[in-house]
Amino acid sequence: MNKILSTREFFVDPEITRAESLPSSAFVDLEFLDLELGTIFAHTWLLAPQESNSQNSLAALTDSLGKTGSRVPFNLLGKPLFLQRGQHGKLSCFPNVCTHAWHPLVESSSIGGTIICPQHGRQFDNEGRFVAHAGFEKMEGFPKKSDNLRNVQVDEWGPWIFVSTGEPLAYFHEFVEKAQQSIPGIRLEALRRQRVDGEVREVDGNWKQHAWNYMDNFHIRFVHKGPGGLADAIDLSSYRTELYKFSALQWAYARDEENGFEHRLLADRFRDGKDNSKRVFALWWFIFPNTTLNFYPWGVSVNVYMPIPGKPDRTRFLWYQYALDEDKFRHRNSTWLNEQVDAEDIEAISLVSAGAKSGFAPRGRFAPNEETGPHWFHRLVYETVSSNSQTSTLTGV
Ligand code: FES
Ligand SMILES: [Fe+2]
């Protein structure tokens, strides 16, 4: 568990023509996953689950948080947390761990004033501050700051809540502002969650293999080939990959303009200056490290690649659908190939995962024009892991 990892082992060159991929060990070793959980996943914005984990409620997290005083427990990568709606609609997130002897404070979705710990009755207000605890009256140096609940960073965007369990690499808006700017005509409040089968699945492959595949357009003409594949539904020659600091966008025009976005929904830069009939098939947004927000004329498909602590070669694949246009939503599989593309990717990643574990997987290279997305992702993983690691688990070159 405490194997010393050297940055030399997984250095990814910023220059794509020189760069090698992360080594296969980064996709199969428990040590590397542990390192990622303590670095990448502790300092970035992760999508909170869409439902609370409490037994008595399957209500959507955001619906359960409508009123002042409402609170909802949930788990994120095994960490117990709860969300709390306070005065003036302010949303807070706290560890669901009492500061006395660590019992969970909120056991089910509820609404109320003071939070009272079920174990020995310690009380906290909606801001997570220690209020009172009978039996603790004649104490020295009590309460201390650590008797309050720690504030966990939280932010909301449309129907989504994002949480950073440690100090984030950057403010939330820096992760999503480019995506926000791309869809000025879409009201995220109008999105309606639609329950579908297979929303939460455990699938083959390390979480990075899913993200790598997502950032890879090179495979579209092979894995999603025609007839009837994504390669037919889009104009592949128009495919663009835009790389930003913590997010990336891929998009292409629809082969059939009927299947594209109305111009008014997207930023003007997506119009073709020469041919006004061209319409964007989809905006595929990747938010580092593991959330994808896929905007289609029918709505949004949100996919999250959650690592599973202790299982580096498996991923909890979250798959949530939101309708913007109910009619088009019904055609999301026939016209926009939503399930088909997903199934093709999951199958391919399962095979790649077996390759990574085979002992025969050398470090690969990146095609300079075709694989800017995968290279960007590998480099960002390397940078984030190496700049946030402690020397006890990581040594420099
Ligand atoms: S664990 Fe909460 S009051 Fe003791
Ligand atoms: Fe794909």
Short mmCIF file of N, CA, C and O in Angstrom, two decimals, residues 113-223:
data_model
loop_
_atom_site.label_atom_id
_atom_site.label_comp_id
_atom_site.label_asym_id
_atom_site.label_seq_id
_atom_site.Cartn_x
_atom_site.Cartn_y
_atom_site.Cartn_z
N GLY A 113 -34.75 22.63 12.39
CA GLY A 113 -33.89 23.72 12.83
C GLY A 113 -32.55 23.14 13.26
O GLY A 113 -31.74 22.73 12.43
N THR A 114 -32.38 23.07 14.58
CA THR A 114 -31.12 22.57 15.11
C THR A 114 -30.90 21.10 14.72
O THR A 114 -31.84 20.31 14.71
N ILE A 115 -29.67 20.79 14.40
CA ILE A 115 -29.32 19.39 14.12
C ILE A 115 -28.95 18.76 15.46
O ILE A 115 -28.09 19.29 16.18
N ILE A 116 -29.60 17.65 15.80
CA ILE A 116 -29.30 17.00 17.08
C ILE A 116 -28.72 15.62 16.80
O ILE A 116 -29.34 14.79 16.13
N CYS A 117 -27.54 15.38 17.31
CA CYS A 117 -26.89 14.10 17.06
C CYS A 117 -27.66 12.97 17.76
O CYS A 117 -27.96 13.08 18.96
N PRO A 118 -27.99 11.90 17.03
CA PRO A 118 -28.76 10.81 17.63
C PRO A 118 -27.99 10.04 18.69
O PRO A 118 -28.60 9.32 19.49
N GLN A 119 -26.68 10.18 18.76
CA GLN A 119 -25.91 9.35 19.68
C GLN A 119 -25.88 9.89 21.11
O GLN A 119 -26.20 9.19 22.05
N HIS A 120 -25.49 11.17 21.29
CA HIS A 120 -25.48 11.75 22.64
C HIS A 120 -26.03 13.17 22.67
O HIS A 120 -25.77 13.92 23.61
N GLY A 121 -26.72 13.56 21.61
CA GLY A 121 -27.48 14.81 21.66
C GLY A 121 -26.74 16.10 21.39
O GLY A 121 -27.26 17.18 21.68
N ARG A 122 -25.53 16.07 20.86
CA ARG A 122 -24.84 17.33 20.54
C ARG A 122 -25.65 18.10 19.50
O ARG A 122 -26.23 17.49 18.59
N GLN A 123 -25.68 19.43 19.63
CA GLN A 123 -26.51 20.24 18.74
C GLN A 123 -25.67 21.19 17.88
O GLN A 123 -24.70 21.77 18.35
N PHE A 124 -26.11 21.30 16.64
CA PHE A 124 -25.46 22.20 15.68
C PHE A 124 -26.53 23.03 14.99
O PHE A 124 -27.66 22.56 14.81
N ASP A 125 -26.17 24.23 14.55
CA ASP A 125 -27.14 25.01 13.77
C ASP A 125 -27.00 24.70 12.28
O ASP A 125 -26.15 23.89 11.88
N ASN A 126 -27.83 25.36 11.46
CA ASN A 126 -27.82 25.09 10.02
C ASN A 126 -26.53 25.52 9.32
O ASN A 126 -26.32 25.20 8.15
N GLU A 127 -25.71 26.27 10.04
CA GLU A 127 -24.42 26.68 9.48
C GLU A 127 -23.31 25.73 9.95
O GLU A 127 -22.13 25.98 9.73
N GLY A 128 -23.70 24.67 10.66
CA GLY A 128 -22.72 23.67 11.10
C GLY A 128 -22.00 24.06 12.38
O GLY A 128 -21.04 23.39 12.79
N ARG A 129 -22.46 25.16 13.04
CA ARG A 129 -21.77 25.59 14.26
C ARG A 129 -22.27 24.83 15.47
O ARG A 129 -23.48 24.59 15.61
N PHE A 130 -21.35 24.49 16.35
CA PHE A 130 -21.71 23.88 17.63
C PHE A 130 -22.63 24.84 18.37
O PHE A 130 -22.34 26.04 18.48
N VAL A 131 -23.75 24.31 18.89
CA VAL A 131 -24.69 25.16 19.63
C VAL A 131 -24.66 24.80 21.12
O VAL A 131 -24.49 25.67 21.98
N ALA A 132 -24.83 23.54 21.44
CA ALA A 132 -24.89 23.14 22.85
C ALA A 132 -24.73 21.63 22.93
O ALA A 132 -24.98 20.90 21.96
N HIS A 133 -24.31 21.19 24.14
CA HIS A 133 -24.24 19.75 24.39
C HIS A 133 -24.37 19.53 25.89
O HIS A 133 -23.43 19.84 26.64
N ALA A 134 -25.53 19.02 26.30
CA ALA A 134 -25.74 18.81 27.73
C ALA A 134 -24.68 17.85 28.26
O ALA A 134 -24.41 16.81 27.66
N GLY A 135 -24.10 18.23 29.42
CA GLY A 135 -23.04 17.41 30.00
C GLY A 135 -21.65 18.00 29.75
O GLY A 135 -20.66 17.53 30.30
N PHE A 136 -21.60 19.00 28.88
CA PHE A 136 -20.31 19.60 28.53
C PHE A 136 -20.21 21.04 29.06
O PHE A 136 -19.53 21.87 28.49
N GLU A 137 -20.91 21.30 30.19
CA GLU A 137 -20.98 22.69 30.65
C GLU A 137 -19.69 23.17 31.33
O GLU A 137 -19.28 24.28 31.14
N LYS A 138 -19.09 22.31 32.13
CA LYS A 138 -17.94 22.79 32.91
C LYS A 138 -16.64 22.27 32.32
O LYS A 138 -15.96 21.44 32.91
N MET A 139 -16.36 22.73 31.14
CA MET A 139 -15.20 22.22 30.42
C MET A 139 -14.18 23.33 30.25
O MET A 139 -14.54 24.49 30.11
N GLU A 140 -12.94 22.94 30.20
CA GLU A 140 -11.91 23.93 29.89
C GLU A 140 -11.66 23.91 28.39
O GLU A 140 -11.61 22.84 27.78
N GLY A 141 -11.48 25.10 27.84
CA GLY A 141 -11.13 25.20 26.42
C GLY A 141 -12.15 24.56 25.52
O GLY A 141 -11.77 23.87 24.55
N PHE A 142 -13.40 24.74 25.81
CA PHE A 142 -14.45 24.10 25.03
C PHE A 142 -15.61 25.07 24.85
O PHE A 142 -15.96 25.75 25.83
N PRO A 143 -16.27 25.16 23.70
CA PRO A 143 -15.93 24.42 22.48
C PRO A 143 -14.78 25.08 21.72
O PRO A 143 -14.56 26.27 21.84
N LYS A 144 -14.10 24.27 20.93
CA LYS A 144 -13.06 24.79 20.05
C LYS A 144 -13.60 24.86 18.63
O LYS A 144 -14.67 24.34 18.34
N LYS A 145 -12.80 25.41 17.74
CA LYS A 145 -13.21 25.51 16.33
C LYS A 145 -13.52 24.12 15.78
O LYS A 145 -14.46 23.92 15.00
N SER A 146 -12.75 23.15 16.21
CA SER A 146 -12.93 21.79 15.66
C SER A 146 -14.20 21.12 16.18
O SER A 146 -14.54 20.03 15.73
N ASP A 147 -14.90 21.76 17.12
CA ASP A 147 -16.20 21.22 17.55
C ASP A 147 -17.33 21.65 16.62
O ASP A 147 -18.43 21.11 16.69
N ASN A 148 -17.05 22.64 15.76
CA ASN A 148 -18.00 22.96 14.69
C ASN A 148 -17.81 21.94 13.56
O ASN A 148 -16.77 21.30 13.46
N LEU A 149 -18.82 21.85 12.69
CA LEU A 149 -18.65 20.99 11.53
C LEU A 149 -17.80 21.72 10.50
O LEU A 149 -17.89 22.94 10.34
N ARG A 150 -16.99 20.97 9.81
CA ARG A 150 -16.14 21.56 8.77
C ARG A 150 -17.00 21.87 7.55
O ARG A 150 -17.85 21.08 7.16
N ASN A 151 -16.75 23.01 6.93
CA ASN A 151 -17.47 23.33 5.69
C ASN A 151 -16.81 22.63 4.52
O ASN A 151 -15.62 22.81 4.27
N VAL A 152 -17.59 21.86 3.82
CA VAL A 152 -17.10 21.21 2.60
C VAL A 152 -17.57 22.09 1.44
O VAL A 152 -18.72 22.56 1.42
N GLN A 153 -16.70 22.34 0.48
CA GLN A 153 -17.05 23.24 -0.62
C GLN A 153 -18.15 22.64 -1.48
O GLN A 153 -18.08 21.45 -1.85
N VAL A 154 -19.13 23.46 -1.79
CA VAL A 154 -20.27 22.97 -2.58
C VAL A 154 -20.74 24.09 -3.50
O VAL A 154 -20.61 25.27 -3.17
N ASP A 155 -21.23 23.71 -4.65
CA ASP A 155 -21.79 24.71 -5.57
C ASP A 155 -22.89 24.06 -6.38
O ASP A 155 -22.93 22.84 -6.52
N GLU A 156 -23.79 24.92 -6.90
CA GLU A 156 -24.92 24.40 -7.69
C GLU A 156 -24.86 25.00 -9.08
O GLU A 156 -24.53 26.17 -9.25
N TRP A 157 -25.24 24.18 -10.05
CA TRP A 157 -25.34 24.68 -11.42
C TRP A 157 -26.52 23.94 -12.07
O TRP A 157 -26.46 22.72 -12.22
N GLY A 158 -27.57 24.69 -12.40
CA GLY A 158 -28.77 24.04 -12.93
C GLY A 158 -29.24 22.98 -11.95
O GLY A 158 -29.30 23.22 -10.74
N PRO A 159 -29.54 21.77 -12.42
CA PRO A 159 -30.04 20.73 -11.52
C PRO A 159 -28.92 19.95 -10.82
O PRO A 159 -29.18 18.92 -10.21
N TRP A 160 -27.69 20.43 -10.93
CA TRP A 160 -26.56 19.64 -10.42
C TRP A 160 -25.88 20.31 -9.25
O TRP A 160 -25.70 21.51 -9.20
N ILE A 161 -25.46 19.45 -8.31
CA ILE A 161 -24.71 19.92 -7.14
C ILE A 161 -23.32 19.31 -7.22
O ILE A 161 -23.18 18.09 -7.43
N PHE A 162 -22.32 20.14 -7.09
CA PHE A 162 -20.93 19.66 -7.14
C PHE A 162 -20.26 19.94 -5.79
O PHE A 162 -20.50 20.98 -5.17
N VAL A 163 -19.40 19.01 -5.39
CA VAL A 163 -18.76 19.08 -4.08
C VAL A 163 -17.26 18.84 -4.25
O VAL A 163 -16.84 18.03 -5.07
N SER A 164 -16.46 19.59 -3.50
CA SER A 164 -15.02 19.32 -3.45
C SER A 164 -14.66 19.03 -2.00
O SER A 164 -14.76 19.92 -1.14
N THR A 165 -14.26 17.81 -1.71
CA THR A 165 -14.08 17.42 -0.31
C THR A 165 -12.83 18.06 0.31
O THR A 165 -12.74 18.18 1.52
N GLY A 166 -11.87 18.45 -0.51
CA GLY A 166 -10.70 19.18 -0.01
C GLY A 166 -10.66 20.55 -0.68
O GLY A 166 -11.61 20.94 -1.37
N GLU A 167 -9.57 21.27 -0.47
CA GLU A 167 -9.43 22.59 -1.10
C GLU A 167 -9.36 22.39 -2.62
O GLU A 167 -8.48 21.70 -3.13
N PRO A 168 -10.31 22.96 -3.39
CA PRO A 168 -10.31 22.68 -4.82
C PRO A 168 -9.16 23.36 -5.57
O PRO A 168 -8.65 24.39 -5.13
N LEU A 169 -8.78 22.78 -6.68
CA LEU A 169 -7.69 23.35 -7.50
C LEU A 169 -8.06 24.75 -7.98
O LEU A 169 -7.18 25.58 -8.22
N ALA A 170 -9.34 24.99 -8.18
CA ALA A 170 -9.82 26.30 -8.64
C ALA A 170 -11.28 26.41 -8.27
O ALA A 170 -11.94 25.41 -7.97
N TYR A 171 -11.80 27.65 -8.32
CA TYR A 171 -13.22 27.84 -8.05
C TYR A 171 -14.05 27.04 -9.03
O TYR A 171 -13.66 26.81 -10.17
N PHE A 172 -15.25 26.69 -8.57
CA PHE A 172 -16.17 25.90 -9.40
C PHE A 172 -16.39 26.55 -10.77
O PHE A 172 -16.39 25.88 -11.80
N HIS A 173 -16.58 27.87 -10.76
CA HIS A 173 -16.92 28.50 -12.06
C HIS A 173 -15.80 28.35 -13.07
O HIS A 173 -16.02 28.32 -14.27
N GLU A 174 -14.56 28.20 -12.60
CA GLU A 174 -13.46 27.99 -13.55
C GLU A 174 -13.56 26.63 -14.23
O GLU A 174 -13.05 26.44 -15.32
N PHE A 175 -14.21 25.68 -13.58
CA PHE A 175 -14.39 24.36 -14.19
C PHE A 175 -15.53 24.37 -15.22
O PHE A 175 -15.48 23.62 -16.19
N VAL A 176 -16.55 25.20 -14.97
CA VAL A 176 -17.74 25.08 -15.82
C VAL A 176 -18.04 26.31 -16.67
O VAL A 176 -18.96 26.30 -17.48
N GLU A 177 -17.24 27.38 -16.51
CA GLU A 177 -17.63 28.63 -17.19
C GLU A 177 -17.65 28.48 -18.71
O GLU A 177 -18.52 29.05 -19.38
N LYS A 178 -16.72 27.72 -19.27
CA LYS A 178 -16.70 27.57 -20.73
C LYS A 178 -17.94 26.83 -21.20
O LYS A 178 -18.51 27.15 -22.25
N ALA A 179 -18.34 25.83 -20.45
CA ALA A 179 -19.56 25.10 -20.81
C ALA A 179 -20.77 26.03 -20.72
O ALA A 179 -21.62 26.06 -21.62
N GLN A 180 -20.81 26.81 -19.67
CA GLN A 180 -21.91 27.76 -19.48
C GLN A 180 -22.01 28.73 -20.66
O GLN A 180 -23.09 29.00 -21.16
N GLN A 181 -20.85 29.23 -21.10
CA GLN A 181 -20.85 30.21 -22.19
C GLN A 181 -21.30 29.61 -23.52
O GLN A 181 -21.69 30.33 -24.42
N SER A 182 -21.22 28.29 -23.64
CA SER A 182 -21.53 27.66 -24.93
C SER A 182 -23.04 27.48 -25.15
O SER A 182 -23.46 27.22 -26.27
N ILE A 183 -23.84 27.61 -24.10
CA ILE A 183 -25.27 27.29 -24.21
C ILE A 183 -26.16 28.44 -23.71
O ILE A 183 -27.04 28.22 -22.86
N PRO A 184 -25.97 29.66 -24.23
CA PRO A 184 -26.71 30.80 -23.67
C PRO A 184 -28.22 30.66 -23.80
O PRO A 184 -28.97 31.26 -23.01
N GLY A 185 -28.71 29.85 -24.77
CA GLY A 185 -30.16 29.75 -24.97
C GLY A 185 -30.81 28.58 -24.24
O GLY A 185 -32.02 28.37 -24.34
N ILE A 186 -30.02 27.81 -23.51
CA ILE A 186 -30.59 26.65 -22.80
C ILE A 186 -30.78 27.01 -21.33
O ILE A 186 -29.83 27.39 -20.65
N ARG A 187 -32.02 26.90 -20.87
CA ARG A 187 -32.30 27.16 -19.46
C ARG A 187 -32.17 25.85 -18.70
O ARG A 187 -32.99 24.96 -18.84
N LEU A 188 -31.12 25.75 -17.93
CA LEU A 188 -30.87 24.47 -17.24
C LEU A 188 -31.98 24.14 -16.24
O LEU A 188 -32.26 22.98 -15.97
N GLU A 189 -32.66 25.19 -15.74
CA GLU A 189 -33.76 24.95 -14.79
C GLU A 189 -34.91 24.20 -15.48
O GLU A 189 -35.74 23.59 -14.82
N ALA A 190 -34.95 24.30 -16.82
CA ALA A 190 -36.05 23.66 -17.55
C ALA A 190 -35.79 22.16 -17.78
O ALA A 190 -36.67 21.43 -18.23
N LEU A 191 -34.60 21.70 -17.47
CA LEU A 191 -34.28 20.28 -17.69
C LEU A 191 -35.09 19.42 -16.73
O LEU A 191 -35.16 19.72 -15.54
N ARG A 192 -35.66 18.36 -17.24
CA ARG A 192 -36.43 17.46 -16.39
C ARG A 192 -35.78 16.08 -16.37
O ARG A 192 -35.58 15.46 -17.42
N ARG A 193 -35.44 15.64 -15.19
CA ARG A 193 -34.81 14.33 -15.03
C ARG A 193 -35.77 13.23 -15.49
O ARG A 193 -36.94 13.24 -15.10
N GLN A 194 -35.28 12.31 -16.30
CA GLN A 194 -36.09 11.19 -16.79
C GLN A 194 -35.43 9.90 -16.32
O GLN A 194 -34.26 9.66 -16.64
N ARG A 195 -36.17 9.11 -15.58
CA ARG A 195 -35.60 7.84 -15.09
C ARG A 195 -35.49 6.85 -16.24
O ARG A 195 -36.45 6.66 -16.99
N VAL A 196 -34.34 6.24 -16.37
CA VAL A 196 -34.15 5.19 -17.39
C VAL A 196 -33.46 4.01 -16.72
O VAL A 196 -32.91 4.14 -15.63
N ASP A 197 -33.48 2.87 -17.41
CA ASP A 197 -32.80 1.69 -16.86
C ASP A 197 -31.28 1.91 -16.89
O ASP A 197 -30.77 2.61 -17.75
N GLY A 198 -30.60 1.28 -15.98
CA GLY A 198 -29.13 1.28 -16.01
C GLY A 198 -28.50 2.60 -15.63
O GLY A 198 -27.44 2.95 -16.14
N GLU A 199 -29.12 3.32 -14.73
CA GLU A 199 -28.55 4.63 -14.35
C GLU A 199 -27.25 4.49 -13.55
O GLU A 199 -26.40 5.36 -13.61
N VAL A 200 -27.15 3.42 -12.80
CA VAL A 200 -25.94 3.18 -12.02
C VAL A 200 -25.46 1.76 -12.31
O VAL A 200 -26.18 0.80 -12.05
N ARG A 201 -24.28 1.66 -12.90
CA ARG A 201 -23.75 0.33 -13.26
C ARG A 201 -22.30 0.24 -12.83
O ARG A 201 -21.58 1.23 -12.89
N GLU A 202 -21.88 -0.96 -12.44
CA GLU A 202 -20.46 -1.18 -12.23
C GLU A 202 -19.93 -1.84 -13.49
O GLU A 202 -20.45 -2.88 -13.92
N VAL A 203 -18.95 -1.21 -14.13
CA VAL A 203 -18.48 -1.70 -15.43
C VAL A 203 -16.98 -1.95 -15.39
O VAL A 203 -16.28 -1.52 -14.47
N ASP A 204 -16.48 -2.65 -16.41
CA ASP A 204 -15.05 -2.93 -16.52
C ASP A 204 -14.28 -1.65 -16.80
O ASP A 204 -14.78 -0.74 -17.44
N GLY A 205 -13.01 -1.66 -16.38
CA GLY A 205 -12.11 -0.59 -16.75
C GLY A 205 -11.92 0.42 -15.63
O GLY A 205 -12.81 0.71 -14.85
N ASN A 206 -10.70 0.93 -15.57
CA ASN A 206 -10.36 2.01 -14.65
C ASN A 206 -11.12 3.28 -15.05
O ASN A 206 -11.38 3.49 -16.24
N TRP A 207 -11.41 4.14 -14.09
CA TRP A 207 -12.18 5.37 -14.42
C TRP A 207 -11.49 6.17 -15.52
O TRP A 207 -12.16 6.79 -16.36
N LYS A 208 -10.15 6.15 -15.55
CA LYS A 208 -9.42 6.94 -16.55
C LYS A 208 -9.59 6.37 -17.95
O LYS A 208 -9.46 7.09 -18.93
N GLN A 209 -9.82 5.04 -18.03
CA GLN A 209 -10.04 4.48 -19.36
C GLN A 209 -11.35 5.00 -19.95
O GLN A 209 -11.45 5.23 -21.15
N HIS A 210 -12.33 5.23 -19.10
CA HIS A 210 -13.59 5.80 -19.58
C HIS A 210 -13.40 7.26 -20.00
O HIS A 210 -13.91 7.69 -21.04
N ALA A 211 -12.66 8.01 -19.20
CA ALA A 211 -12.44 9.41 -19.54
C ALA A 211 -11.56 9.54 -20.78
O ALA A 211 -11.80 10.38 -21.66
N TRP A 212 -10.56 8.70 -20.87
CA TRP A 212 -9.66 8.68 -22.04
C TRP A 212 -10.47 8.40 -23.30
O TRP A 212 -10.37 9.09 -24.32
N ASN A 213 -11.29 7.37 -23.22
CA ASN A 213 -12.12 7.02 -24.38
C ASN A 213 -13.05 8.17 -24.76
O ASN A 213 -13.27 8.47 -25.93
N TYR A 214 -13.58 8.85 -23.73
CA TYR A 214 -14.48 9.98 -24.00
C TYR A 214 -13.75 11.08 -24.76
O TYR A 214 -14.31 11.72 -25.65
N MET A 215 -12.50 11.31 -24.37
CA MET A 215 -11.74 12.40 -24.99
C MET A 215 -11.16 12.01 -26.36
O MET A 215 -10.49 12.81 -27.00
N ASP A 216 -11.41 10.80 -26.77
CA ASP A 216 -10.79 10.26 -27.98
C ASP A 216 -11.79 10.25 -29.13
O ASP A 216 -12.74 9.48 -29.12
N ASN A 217 -11.58 11.12 -30.12
CA ASN A 217 -12.48 11.07 -31.28
C ASN A 217 -11.96 10.13 -32.36
O ASN A 217 -12.66 9.78 -33.30
N PHE A 218 -10.71 9.72 -32.22
CA PHE A 218 -10.06 8.87 -33.22
C PHE A 218 -10.83 7.55 -33.40
O PHE A 218 -10.86 6.97 -34.48
N HIS A 219 -11.45 7.08 -32.30
CA HIS A 219 -12.11 5.77 -32.38
C HIS A 219 -13.49 5.82 -33.02
O HIS A 219 -14.06 4.78 -33.34
N ILE A 220 -14.03 7.03 -33.21
CA ILE A 220 -15.42 7.11 -33.68
C ILE A 220 -15.62 6.40 -35.01
O ILE A 220 -16.54 5.61 -35.18
N ARG A 221 -14.72 6.64 -35.94
CA ARG A 221 -14.89 6.03 -37.28
C ARG A 221 -14.71 4.51 -37.25
O ARG A 221 -15.05 3.83 -38.21
N PHE A 222 -14.15 3.99 -36.18
CA PHE A 222 -13.98 2.53 -36.06
C PHE A 222 -15.05 1.91 -35.15
O PHE A 222 -15.81 1.05 -35.57
N VAL A 223 -15.06 2.38 -33.91
CA VAL A 223 -15.96 1.76 -32.92
C VAL A 223 -17.43 2.13 -33.18
O VAL A 223 -18.33 1.33 -32.94
#
